[in-house]
Coordinates of N, CA and C in Angstrom, one line a residue:
M1 N 35.4 -40.0 16.0 CA 35.3 -39.7 17.4 C 34.7 -38.4 17.6
A2 N 33.7 -38.3 18.5 CA 33.0 -37.1 18.8 C 33.9 -36.1 19.5
A3 N 33.6 -34.8 19.3 CA 34.3 -33.8 20.1 C 34.0 -33.9 21.6
L4 N 34.9 -33.6 22.4 CA 34.8 -33.7 23.8 C 33.6 -32.8 24.3
P5 N 32.6 -33.2 25.0 CA 31.6 -32.4 25.5 C 32.1 -31.4 26.5
L6 N 31.5 -30.2 26.5 CA 31.9 -29.1 27.4 C 33.4 -28.8 27.4
R7 N 34.0 -28.8 26.2 CA 35.4 -28.6 26.0 C 35.7 -27.1 26.3
H8 N 34.7 -26.2 26.3 CA 35.0 -24.8 26.7 C 34.6 -24.5 28.1
G9 N 34.3 -25.6 28.8 CA 33.9 -25.4 30.3 C 35.2 -25.5 31.1
C10 N 35.0 -25.8 32.4 CA 36.2 -25.9 33.3 C 36.3 -27.3 33.9
E11 N 37.4 -27.6 34.5 CA 37.6 -28.8 35.2 C 36.6 -28.9 36.4
D12 N 36.0 -30.0 36.6 CA 35.1 -30.1 37.8 C 35.9 -30.9 38.8
N13 N 35.4 -30.9 40.1 CA 36.2 -31.6 41.1 C 35.2 -32.2 42.2
W14 N 34.9 -33.5 42.0 CA 34.1 -34.2 42.9 C 34.6 -35.6 43.0
T15 N 34.0 -36.4 43.8 CA 34.5 -37.8 44.0 C 33.3 -38.7 44.4
W16 N 33.6 -40.0 44.7 CA 32.6 -40.9 45.3 C 32.5 -40.6 46.8
N17 N 31.2 -40.8 47.2 CA 30.9 -40.4 48.6 C 31.2 -41.6 49.5
R18 N 32.2 -41.4 50.4 CA 32.5 -42.5 51.3 C 31.4 -42.9 52.3
R19 N 30.5 -41.9 52.5 CA 29.4 -42.1 53.4 C 28.1 -42.5 52.8
D20 N 28.1 -42.7 51.5 CA 26.9 -43.0 50.7 C 27.2 -44.1 49.7
R21 N 27.4 -45.3 50.2 CA 27.8 -46.4 49.4 C 27.4 -47.8 50.0
S22 N 27.5 -48.8 49.3 CA 27.3 -50.2 49.8 C 28.6 -50.5 50.6
H23 N 28.4 -51.4 51.6 CA 29.5 -51.9 52.3 C 30.4 -52.8 51.4
E24 N 29.9 -53.2 50.2 CA 30.7 -54.0 49.3 C 31.4 -53.2 48.3
V25 N 31.6 -51.9 48.5 CA 32.4 -51.0 47.7 C 33.5 -50.4 48.5
R26 N 34.7 -50.6 48.0 CA 35.9 -50.0 48.6 C 36.4 -48.8 47.7
L27 N 36.8 -47.7 48.3 CA 37.2 -46.5 47.6 C 38.7 -46.3 47.9
Y28 N 39.5 -46.0 46.9 CA 40.9 -45.7 47.1 C 41.4 -44.8 46.0
G29 N 42.7 -44.6 46.0 CA 43.3 -43.8 45.0 C 43.2 -42.3 45.3
P30 N 43.8 -41.4 44.4 CA 43.8 -40.0 44.7 C 42.3 -39.5 44.7
G31 N 42.0 -38.9 45.8 CA 40.6 -38.3 46.0 C 39.6 -39.4 46.1
Y32 N 40.0 -40.7 46.4 CA 39.1 -41.8 46.5 C 38.2 -41.9 45.2
R33 N 38.8 -41.8 44.1 CA 38.0 -41.8 42.8 C 37.9 -43.2 42.2
V34 N 38.6 -44.2 42.8 CA 38.5 -45.5 42.3 C 37.5 -46.3 43.2
A35 N 36.5 -46.9 42.5 CA 35.5 -47.7 43.2 C 35.8 -49.2 42.9
H36 N 36.0 -49.9 43.9 CA 36.3 -51.4 43.8 C 35.1 -52.1 44.4
F37 N 34.4 -52.9 43.5 CA 33.2 -53.6 43.9 C 33.5 -55.1 44.3
H38 N 32.9 -55.5 45.4 CA 32.9 -56.9 45.9 C 34.4 -57.4 45.9
P39 N 35.2 -56.9 46.8 CA 36.6 -57.3 46.8 C 36.9 -58.7 47.0
N40 N 36.0 -59.5 47.6 CA 36.3 -60.9 47.8 C 35.5 -61.8 46.9
W41 N 34.2 -61.8 47.1 CA 33.2 -62.5 46.2 C 31.9 -61.7 46.2
S42 N 31.1 -62.0 45.2 CA 29.8 -61.2 45.1 C 28.6 -62.1 45.5
S43 N 27.7 -61.5 46.3 CA 26.5 -62.2 46.6 C 25.3 -61.3 46.3
G44 N 25.5 -60.2 45.6 CA 24.5 -59.2 45.3 C 24.9 -58.1 44.5
T45 N 24.3 -56.9 44.6 CA 24.6 -55.7 43.8 C 25.0 -54.6 44.7
A46 N 26.1 -53.9 44.4 CA 26.6 -52.8 45.2 C 26.8 -51.6 44.4
G47 N 26.5 -50.4 45.0 CA 26.7 -49.2 44.3 C 27.3 -48.1 45.2
V48 N 27.6 -47.0 44.6 CA 28.1 -45.8 45.3 C 27.6 -44.5 44.6
R49 N 27.3 -43.5 45.4 CA 26.8 -42.3 44.9 C 28.0 -41.2 44.9
G50 N 27.9 -40.4 43.9 CA 28.9 -39.3 43.8 C 28.5 -38.1 44.7
T51 N 29.5 -37.2 44.9 CA 29.2 -36.1 45.8 C 28.6 -34.9 45.0
R52 N 28.7 -35.0 43.7 CA 28.2 -33.8 42.8 C 26.7 -33.8 42.7
I53 N 26.1 -32.7 43.0 CA 24.6 -32.4 42.7 C 24.6 -31.9 41.3
L54 N 23.8 -32.5 40.5 CA 23.8 -32.2 39.1 C 22.7 -31.2 38.6
N55 N 21.6 -31.1 39.3 CA 20.5 -30.3 38.9 C 20.8 -28.9 38.4
N56 N 20.2 -28.5 37.3 CA 20.3 -27.2 36.7 C 21.7 -26.8 36.1
G57 N 22.6 -27.7 36.1 CA 23.9 -27.5 35.5 C 24.1 -28.4 34.3
R58 N 25.3 -28.2 33.7 CA 25.7 -29.1 32.6 C 27.1 -29.7 33.0
Y59 N 27.1 -31.1 33.1 CA 28.3 -31.8 33.6 C 28.6 -32.9 32.7
Y60 N 29.9 -33.2 32.6 CA 30.4 -34.4 31.8 C 31.5 -35.1 32.6
W61 N 31.4 -36.4 32.8 CA 32.4 -37.1 33.4 C 32.6 -38.5 32.7
E62 N 33.9 -39.0 32.9 CA 34.2 -40.3 32.3 C 34.6 -41.3 33.3
L63 N 34.2 -42.5 33.1 CA 34.5 -43.7 33.9 C 35.3 -44.6 33.2
R64 N 36.5 -44.9 33.7 CA 37.3 -45.9 33.1 C 37.0 -47.3 33.8
I65 N 36.5 -48.2 33.0 CA 36.0 -49.5 33.5 C 37.1 -50.5 33.2
S66 N 37.5 -51.2 34.3 CA 38.5 -52.2 34.2 C 38.1 -53.3 33.2
Q67 N 39.1 -54.1 32.8 CA 38.8 -55.2 31.8 C 37.9 -56.3 32.4
R68 N 37.7 -56.3 33.7 CA 36.8 -57.3 34.2 C 35.3 -56.8 34.0
I69 N 34.8 -56.9 32.8 CA 33.5 -56.5 32.5 C 32.7 -57.8 32.3
F70 N 31.8 -58.1 33.2 CA 31.0 -59.4 33.1 C 29.9 -59.3 34.1
G71 N 29.2 -60.4 34.2 CA 28.2 -60.6 35.3 C 26.8 -60.1 34.8
T72 N 25.9 -60.1 35.8 CA 24.5 -59.8 35.6 C 24.4 -58.3 35.1
S73 N 25.1 -57.4 35.8 CA 24.9 -56.0 35.5 C 25.9 -55.1 36.1
M74 N 26.6 -54.3 35.3 CA 27.5 -53.2 35.7 C 26.8 -52.0 35.1
M75 N 26.5 -51.0 36.0 CA 25.7 -49.9 35.6 C 26.3 -48.5 35.9
F76 N 25.9 -47.5 35.0 CA 26.5 -46.2 35.1 C 25.3 -45.2 34.9
G77 N 25.2 -44.2 35.7 CA 24.1 -43.2 35.5 C 23.9 -42.3 36.6
I78 N 22.7 -41.9 36.9 CA 22.4 -41.0 37.9 C 21.2 -41.4 38.8
G79 N 21.0 -40.8 39.9 CA 19.9 -41.1 40.7 C 19.7 -40.1 41.9
T80 N 18.6 -40.2 42.6 CA 18.4 -39.4 43.7 C 18.9 -40.1 45.0
K81 N 18.8 -39.4 46.1 CA 19.2 -40.0 47.4 C 18.4 -41.3 47.7
R82 N 17.2 -41.4 47.1 CA 16.4 -42.6 47.4 C 16.7 -43.8 46.6
A83 N 17.6 -43.7 45.7 CA 18.0 -44.8 44.9 C 18.9 -45.7 45.7
R84 N 18.5 -47.0 45.8 CA 19.2 -48.0 46.6 C 20.6 -48.2 46.1
L85 N 21.5 -48.5 47.1 CA 22.9 -48.8 46.7 C 23.4 -50.2 47.1
H86 N 22.5 -51.0 47.7 CA 22.9 -52.3 48.0 C 21.6 -53.2 48.0
V87 N 21.7 -54.4 47.5 CA 20.7 -55.4 47.6 C 21.3 -56.8 47.5
D88 N 20.8 -57.7 48.3 CA 21.4 -59.0 48.3 C 20.8 -59.9 47.2
A89 N 20.9 -59.4 46.0 CA 20.4 -60.1 44.8 C 21.2 -59.6 43.6
F90 N 21.3 -60.4 42.5 CA 21.9 -59.9 41.3 C 20.8 -59.3 40.4
M91 N 21.0 -58.0 40.2 CA 19.9 -57.3 39.5 C 20.4 -56.0 38.8
N92 N 19.5 -55.4 38.0 CA 19.8 -54.1 37.4 C 19.3 -53.0 38.4
L93 N 20.2 -52.6 39.3 CA 19.8 -51.8 40.5 C 19.4 -50.4 40.2
L94 N 20.2 -49.8 39.3 CA 20.1 -48.4 38.9 C 19.0 -48.2 37.9
G95 N 17.8 -47.8 38.3 CA 16.7 -47.7 37.4 C 15.6 -48.7 37.7
E96 N 15.8 -49.4 38.9 CA 14.8 -50.3 39.3 C 13.5 -49.6 39.6
D97 N 13.5 -48.3 39.9 CA 12.4 -47.6 40.3 C 12.5 -46.2 39.7
D98 N 11.7 -45.2 40.1 CA 11.7 -43.9 39.6 C 12.8 -43.0 40.1
H99 N 13.7 -43.6 41.0 CA 14.7 -42.8 41.6 C 16.1 -42.9 40.9
G100 N 16.1 -43.7 39.8 CA 17.4 -43.9 39.1 C 17.2 -44.0 37.6
W101 N 18.3 -43.7 36.9 CA 18.4 -43.7 35.4 C 19.8 -44.3 35.1
G102 N 19.8 -45.5 34.5 CA 21.1 -46.2 34.3 C 21.2 -46.9 33.0
L103 N 22.4 -47.1 32.6 CA 22.8 -48.0 31.5 C 23.6 -49.1 32.0
S104 N 23.2 -50.3 31.6 CA 24.0 -51.5 32.0 C 25.0 -51.9 30.9
H105 N 26.0 -52.7 31.3 CA 27.1 -53.0 30.3 C 26.5 -53.9 29.2
K106 N 25.3 -54.3 29.3 CA 24.7 -55.1 28.3 C 23.9 -54.3 27.3
G107 N 24.1 -52.9 27.4 CA 23.6 -52.0 26.4 C 22.1 -51.7 26.6
I108 N 21.6 -51.9 27.8 CA 20.2 -51.7 28.1 C 20.0 -50.5 29.1
L109 N 19.0 -49.7 28.8 CA 18.7 -48.5 29.7 C 17.6 -49.0 30.6
W110 N 17.7 -48.5 31.9 CA 16.7 -48.8 32.9 C 16.2 -47.5 33.6
H111 N 14.9 -47.4 33.8 CA 14.3 -46.4 34.6 C 12.9 -46.8 34.9
G112 N 12.5 -46.6 36.2 CA 11.1 -46.9 36.6 C 10.8 -48.4 36.5
G113 N 11.9 -49.2 36.6 CA 11.6 -50.7 36.5 C 11.4 -51.2 35.1
R114 N 11.6 -50.3 34.1 CA 11.4 -50.7 32.7 C 12.7 -50.5 32.0
W115 N 12.8 -51.3 30.9 CA 14.1 -51.3 30.2 C 13.8 -51.1 28.7
T116 N 14.9 -50.7 28.0 CA 14.8 -50.6 26.5 C 16.2 -50.7 26.0
H117 N 16.3 -51.3 24.8 CA 17.7 -51.5 24.2 C 18.2 -50.1 23.7
Y118 N 19.5 -49.9 23.9 CA 20.1 -48.6 23.6 C 21.3 -48.7 22.8
T119 N 22.2 -49.7 23.0 CA 23.4 -49.8 22.3 C 23.9 -51.3 22.3
K120 N 24.9 -51.6 21.6 CA 25.5 -53.0 21.6 C 26.0 -53.3 23.0
P121 N 25.9 -54.5 23.4 CA 26.5 -54.9 24.7 C 28.0 -54.7 24.7
F122 N 28.6 -54.3 25.8 CA 30.0 -54.1 25.9 C 30.7 -55.5 25.8
R123 N 31.9 -55.5 25.2 CA 32.7 -56.7 25.1 C 33.1 -57.1 26.5
E124 N 32.9 -58.3 26.9 CA 33.3 -58.8 28.2 C 34.9 -58.9 28.3
N125 N 35.4 -58.6 29.5 CA 36.8 -58.7 29.7 C 37.7 -57.8 28.8
E126 N 37.1 -56.7 28.5 CA 37.8 -55.7 27.6 C 37.6 -54.3 28.2
S127 N 38.6 -53.6 28.7 CA 38.4 -52.3 29.3 C 37.8 -51.3 28.4
T128 N 37.1 -50.4 28.9 CA 36.4 -49.4 28.1 C 36.3 -48.1 28.9
T129 N 36.0 -47.0 28.2 CA 35.7 -45.7 28.9 C 34.3 -45.3 28.6
V130 N 33.5 -45.0 29.6 CA 32.1 -44.6 29.5 C 32.1 -43.1 29.9
G131 N 31.6 -42.3 28.9 CA 31.4 -40.8 29.2 C 29.9 -40.6 29.4
I132 N 29.6 -39.7 30.4 CA 28.2 -39.3 30.7 C 28.0 -37.8 30.7
L133 N 27.1 -37.3 29.9 CA 26.8 -35.9 29.8 C 25.4 -35.6 30.3
F134 N 25.4 -34.9 31.4 CA 24.1 -34.5 32.0 C 23.9 -33.0 31.7
D135 N 22.8 -32.8 31.0 CA 22.4 -31.4 30.6 C 21.1 -31.0 31.4
G136 N 21.3 -30.3 32.5 CA 20.2 -30.0 33.4 C 19.3 -28.9 32.8
I137 N 19.8 -28.2 31.7 CA 19.0 -27.2 31.1 C 18.0 -27.8 30.1
A138 N 18.6 -28.7 29.2 CA 17.7 -29.4 28.3 C 17.0 -30.6 28.9
G139 N 17.5 -31.0 30.1 CA 16.9 -32.2 30.8 C 17.3 -33.5 30.2
T140 N 18.5 -33.6 29.6 CA 18.9 -34.9 29.0 C 20.1 -35.5 29.6
L141 N 20.2 -36.8 29.4 CA 21.4 -37.6 29.8 C 21.9 -38.4 28.6
T142 N 23.1 -38.2 28.2 CA 23.7 -38.7 27.0 C 24.9 -39.5 27.4
Y143 N 25.1 -40.7 26.7 CA 26.3 -41.6 27.0 C 27.2 -41.5 25.8
Y144 N 28.5 -41.7 26.2 CA 29.6 -41.9 25.2 C 30.3 -43.2 25.6
K145 N 30.9 -43.8 24.5 CA 31.7 -45.0 24.8 C 33.0 -44.9 24.0
D146 N 34.1 -44.9 24.7 CA 35.4 -44.7 24.0 C 35.4 -43.6 23.0
G147 N 34.8 -42.5 23.4 CA 34.8 -41.2 22.6 C 33.7 -41.1 21.6
T148 N 32.9 -42.1 21.4 CA 31.8 -42.1 20.5 C 30.5 -41.8 21.2
C149 N 29.8 -40.8 20.7 CA 28.5 -40.5 21.3 C 27.4 -41.5 20.9
L150 N 26.7 -42.0 21.9 CA 25.7 -43.0 21.7 C 24.3 -42.5 21.6
G151 N 24.2 -41.1 21.7 CA 22.9 -40.5 21.6 C 22.2 -40.2 22.9
V152 N 21.2 -39.4 22.9 CA 20.4 -39.1 24.2 C 19.7 -40.4 24.7
A153 N 19.9 -40.6 26.0 CA 19.3 -41.8 26.6 C 18.1 -41.5 27.3
F154 N 18.1 -40.4 28.1 CA 16.9 -40.0 28.9 C 16.6 -38.5 28.7
K155 N 15.3 -38.2 28.8 CA 14.9 -36.8 28.7 C 14.0 -36.5 29.9
G156 N 13.7 -35.2 30.1 CA 12.8 -34.8 31.1 C 13.4 -34.7 32.5
L157 N 14.7 -34.7 32.6 CA 15.4 -34.7 33.8 C 15.4 -33.3 34.5
N158 N 15.1 -32.3 33.7 CA 15.0 -30.9 34.2 C 13.7 -30.7 35.0
E159 N 12.8 -31.7 35.0 CA 11.6 -31.7 35.8 C 11.7 -32.3 37.1
I160 N 12.9 -33.0 37.4 CA 13.1 -33.7 38.6 C 13.5 -32.6 39.7
R161 N 12.8 -32.6 40.8 CA 13.0 -31.6 41.8 C 14.0 -32.1 42.9
E162 N 14.1 -33.4 43.1 CA 15.0 -33.9 44.1 C 16.4 -33.8 43.5
P163 N 17.4 -33.6 44.4 CA 18.8 -33.6 43.9 C 19.2 -34.9 43.2
L164 N 19.9 -34.7 42.1 CA 20.4 -35.9 41.3 C 21.9 -36.0 41.5
Y165 N 22.4 -37.2 41.5 CA 23.8 -37.5 41.7 C 24.3 -38.6 40.8
P166 N 25.6 -38.5 40.4 CA 26.1 -39.7 39.6 C 26.1 -40.9 40.5
I167 N 25.9 -42.1 39.9 CA 25.8 -43.4 40.6 C 26.4 -44.4 39.7
V168 N 27.2 -45.4 40.3 CA 27.6 -46.6 39.6 C 27.3 -47.8 40.5
C169 N 27.1 -48.9 39.9 CA 26.9 -50.1 40.6 C 27.3 -51.3 39.8
S170 N 27.5 -52.5 40.5 CA 28.0 -53.7 39.9 C 27.6 -54.9 40.7
T171 N 27.3 -56.0 39.9 CA 27.1 -57.3 40.5 C 28.3 -58.1 40.5
A172 N 29.3 -57.7 39.7 CA 30.5 -58.6 39.5 C 31.6 -58.4 40.5
A173 N 32.2 -59.5 40.9 CA 33.3 -59.4 41.9 C 34.5 -58.8 41.3
K174 N 35.2 -58.1 42.2 CA 36.5 -57.5 41.9 C 36.6 -56.7 40.6
T175 N 35.5 -55.9 40.4 CA 35.4 -55.0 39.3 C 35.7 -53.6 39.8
E176 N 36.2 -52.7 38.8 CA 36.6 -51.4 39.2 C 36.1 -50.4 38.2
M177 N 35.7 -49.2 38.7 CA 35.4 -48.1 37.9 C 36.1 -46.8 38.5
T178 N 36.8 -46.2 37.6 CA 37.6 -45.0 38.1 C 37.1 -43.8 37.5
L179 N 36.8 -42.8 38.4 CA 36.3 -41.5 37.9 C 37.5 -40.7 37.4
A180 N 37.4 -40.4 36.1 CA 38.5 -39.8 35.4 C 38.2 -38.4 35.0
L181 N 38.1 -38.1 33.8 CA 37.9 -36.7 33.3 C 36.5 -36.2 33.9
M182 N 36.6 -34.9 34.4 CA 35.3 -34.3 34.9 C 35.3 -32.8 34.4
K183 N 34.2 -32.4 33.7 CA 34.1 -31.1 33.2 C 32.7 -30.5 33.6
R184 N 32.6 -29.2 33.6 CA 31.3 -28.6 33.8 C 31.3 -27.2 33.1
D185 N 30.1 -26.8 32.9 CA 29.9 -25.4 32.3 C 30.1 -24.4 33.4
F186 N 30.5 -23.2 33.0 CA 30.5 -22.1 33.9 C 29.1 -21.5 34.2
V187 N 28.9 -21.1 35.4 CA 27.6 -20.5 35.8 C 27.6 -19.0 35.5
N188 N 28.7 -18.3 35.7 CA 28.8 -16.9 35.5 C 30.2 -16.5 35.5
L189 N 30.5 -15.2 35.3 CA 31.9 -14.7 35.3 C 32.6 -15.0 36.6
Q190 N 31.9 -14.8 37.7 CA 32.6 -15.1 39.0 C 33.0 -16.6 39.1
D191 N 32.2 -17.4 38.6 CA 32.5 -18.9 38.5 C 33.8 -19.1 37.6
R192 N 33.8 -18.4 36.5 CA 34.9 -18.6 35.6 C 36.2 -18.1 36.2
C193 N 36.2 -17.0 37.0 CA 37.4 -16.4 37.6 C 37.8 -17.4 38.7
R194 N 36.9 -18.0 39.4 CA 37.3 -19.0 40.5 C 38.0 -20.2 39.8
A195 N 37.5 -20.6 38.7 CA 38.1 -21.8 38.0 C 39.6 -21.5 37.6
E196 N 39.8 -20.2 37.2 CA 41.2 -19.9 36.8 C 42.1 -19.8 38.0
I197 N 41.6 -19.3 39.2 CA 42.4 -19.3 40.4 C 42.7 -20.7 40.9
L198 N 41.7 -21.6 40.8 CA 41.9 -23.0 41.3 C 42.8 -23.8 40.4
K199 N 43.2 -23.3 39.2 CA 44.2 -24.0 38.4 C 45.6 -23.9 39.1
R200 N 45.7 -22.9 39.9 CA 47.0 -22.7 40.6 C 46.9 -23.0 42.1
V201 N 45.7 -22.9 42.7 CA 45.6 -23.2 44.1 C 44.8 -24.5 44.2
K202 N 45.4 -25.6 44.5 CA 44.8 -26.9 44.4 C 44.5 -27.6 45.7
S203 N 44.7 -26.9 46.8 CA 44.5 -27.6 48.1 C 44.1 -26.5 49.2
Q204 N 43.5 -27.0 50.3 CA 43.1 -26.1 51.4 C 44.3 -25.4 52.0
S205 N 45.4 -26.1 52.1 CA 46.6 -25.5 52.7 C 47.1 -24.4 51.8
E206 N 47.1 -24.5 50.5 CA 47.6 -23.5 49.6 C 46.6 -22.3 49.7
L207 N 45.3 -22.6 49.8 CA 44.3 -21.5 49.9 C 44.5 -20.7 51.2
D208 N 44.8 -21.4 52.3 CA 45.0 -20.7 53.6 C 46.1 -19.7 53.6
K209 N 47.1 -19.9 52.7 CA 48.2 -19.0 52.7 C 47.9 -17.7 52.0
L210 N 46.8 -17.6 51.3 CA 46.5 -16.4 50.6 C 45.9 -15.3 51.5
A211 N 46.3 -14.1 51.4 CA 45.8 -13.0 52.2 C 44.5 -12.5 51.6
L212 N 43.4 -13.2 51.8 CA 42.1 -12.9 51.3 C 41.0 -12.8 52.4
P213 N 40.0 -12.1 52.2 CA 38.9 -12.1 53.2 C 38.3 -13.5 53.3
Q214 N 37.8 -13.8 54.5 CA 37.3 -15.2 54.7 C 36.2 -15.6 53.8
R215 N 35.3 -14.6 53.5 CA 34.2 -14.9 52.6 C 34.6 -15.3 51.2
I216 N 35.7 -14.7 50.7 CA 36.2 -15.0 49.4 C 36.9 -16.4 49.5
K217 N 37.6 -16.7 50.6 CA 38.2 -18.0 50.8 C 37.2 -19.1 50.8
A218 N 36.1 -18.8 51.5 CA 35.0 -19.8 51.5 C 34.5 -20.1 50.2
Y219 N 34.3 -19.1 49.3 CA 33.8 -19.3 48.0 C 34.8 -20.1 47.1
L220 N 36.1 -19.8 47.3 CA 37.1 -20.5 46.5 C 37.2 -21.9 47.0
N221 N 36.9 -22.2 48.2 CA 37.1 -23.5 48.8 C 36.0 -24.5 48.4
E222 N 34.9 -24.0 47.9 CA 33.7 -24.9 47.7 C 34.0 -26.0 46.8
P223 N 34.7 -25.8 45.7 CA 35.0 -27.0 44.7 C 36.1 -27.9 45.2
L224 N 36.9 -27.5 46.2 CA 38.0 -28.4 46.6 C 37.5 -29.6 47.3
V225 N 38.1 -30.8 46.9 CA 37.7 -32.0 47.5 C 38.8 -32.4 48.5
D226 N 38.3 -32.7 49.7 CA 39.2 -33.1 50.8 C 39.7 -34.6 50.5
S227 N 41.0 -34.7 50.2 CA 41.6 -36.0 49.9 C 42.5 -36.4 51.0
V228 N 42.5 -35.7 52.1 CA 43.4 -36.0 53.2 C 42.8 -36.8 54.3
E229 N 41.5 -36.6 54.6 CA 40.8 -37.3 55.7 C 41.0 -38.8 55.5
P230 N 41.4 -39.5 56.6 CA 41.6 -41.0 56.4 C 40.3 -41.7 56.1
F231 N 40.4 -42.8 55.4 CA 39.3 -43.6 55.0 C 38.7 -44.3 56.3
K232 N 37.3 -44.2 56.3 CA 36.6 -44.9 57.4 C 35.5 -45.7 56.8
P233 N 35.5 -47.1 57.0 CA 34.5 -47.9 56.4 C 33.1 -47.5 57.0
V234 N 32.1 -47.5 56.1 CA 30.8 -47.2 56.5 C 29.9 -48.3 56.0
N235 N 29.1 -48.9 56.8 CA 28.2 -50.0 56.4 C 26.7 -49.6 56.5
N236 N 26.4 -48.4 55.9 CA 25.0 -47.9 56.0 C 24.0 -48.9 55.4
Y237 N 24.5 -49.7 54.4 CA 23.5 -50.5 53.6 C 23.7 -52.0 53.9
V238 N 24.3 -52.3 55.0 CA 24.5 -53.7 55.3 C 23.2 -54.5 55.5
N239 N 22.2 -53.8 56.0 CA 20.9 -54.5 56.2 C 19.9 -54.3 55.1
S240 N 20.3 -53.6 54.1 CA 19.4 -53.3 53.0 C 19.1 -54.6 52.2
V241 N 17.9 -54.8 51.7 CA 17.6 -55.9 50.8 C 16.8 -55.4 49.7

């Protein structure tokens, strides 16, 4: 088993974007980190974008994939804001064009509408954990499966000027992907100090109790994810094809 990437970094804190997803994706759980695809039946491909902007940093996150692994394509990777998150067809959505880079559960990499074999297909109906390491300095994207490094999948990502985000998508009904472990590199000493403080201050309400200047509070608050705001369905992609 490979050593955990960024093990000397700090915990990261982001989630799936409730306002940037297919209408066929339901989000729930702590911090809305569980993405449930096609809750009734599936007639196409649905995706959701993460809130984390990846460019110029080094990030690692793990996705726990439910045992319902099947269908045309379940995909994990990254993309820009222009990567589509819904289409009324069964397809490899992430990587259909130049705006996405993805790995399907069939072991195939997709980018720019082109594909290449990368690893063995995942066993159907057997839960697994997919790790993704984005290195914005080296410009690479590397995948892990159940703790085993599969090697560099994509290069040249440091040349992308548009913001890049984590993305997952699925064609299969009632499938789930849970955002689990999240790590990132420190940017500087100030960033490292903030990470230590946030090990003890884990919410906006706890932060508000500290007698600190507003500017420092604002800096400390940046990584905190709001998990209190009630869920509001958003159907931004209902008319996308």
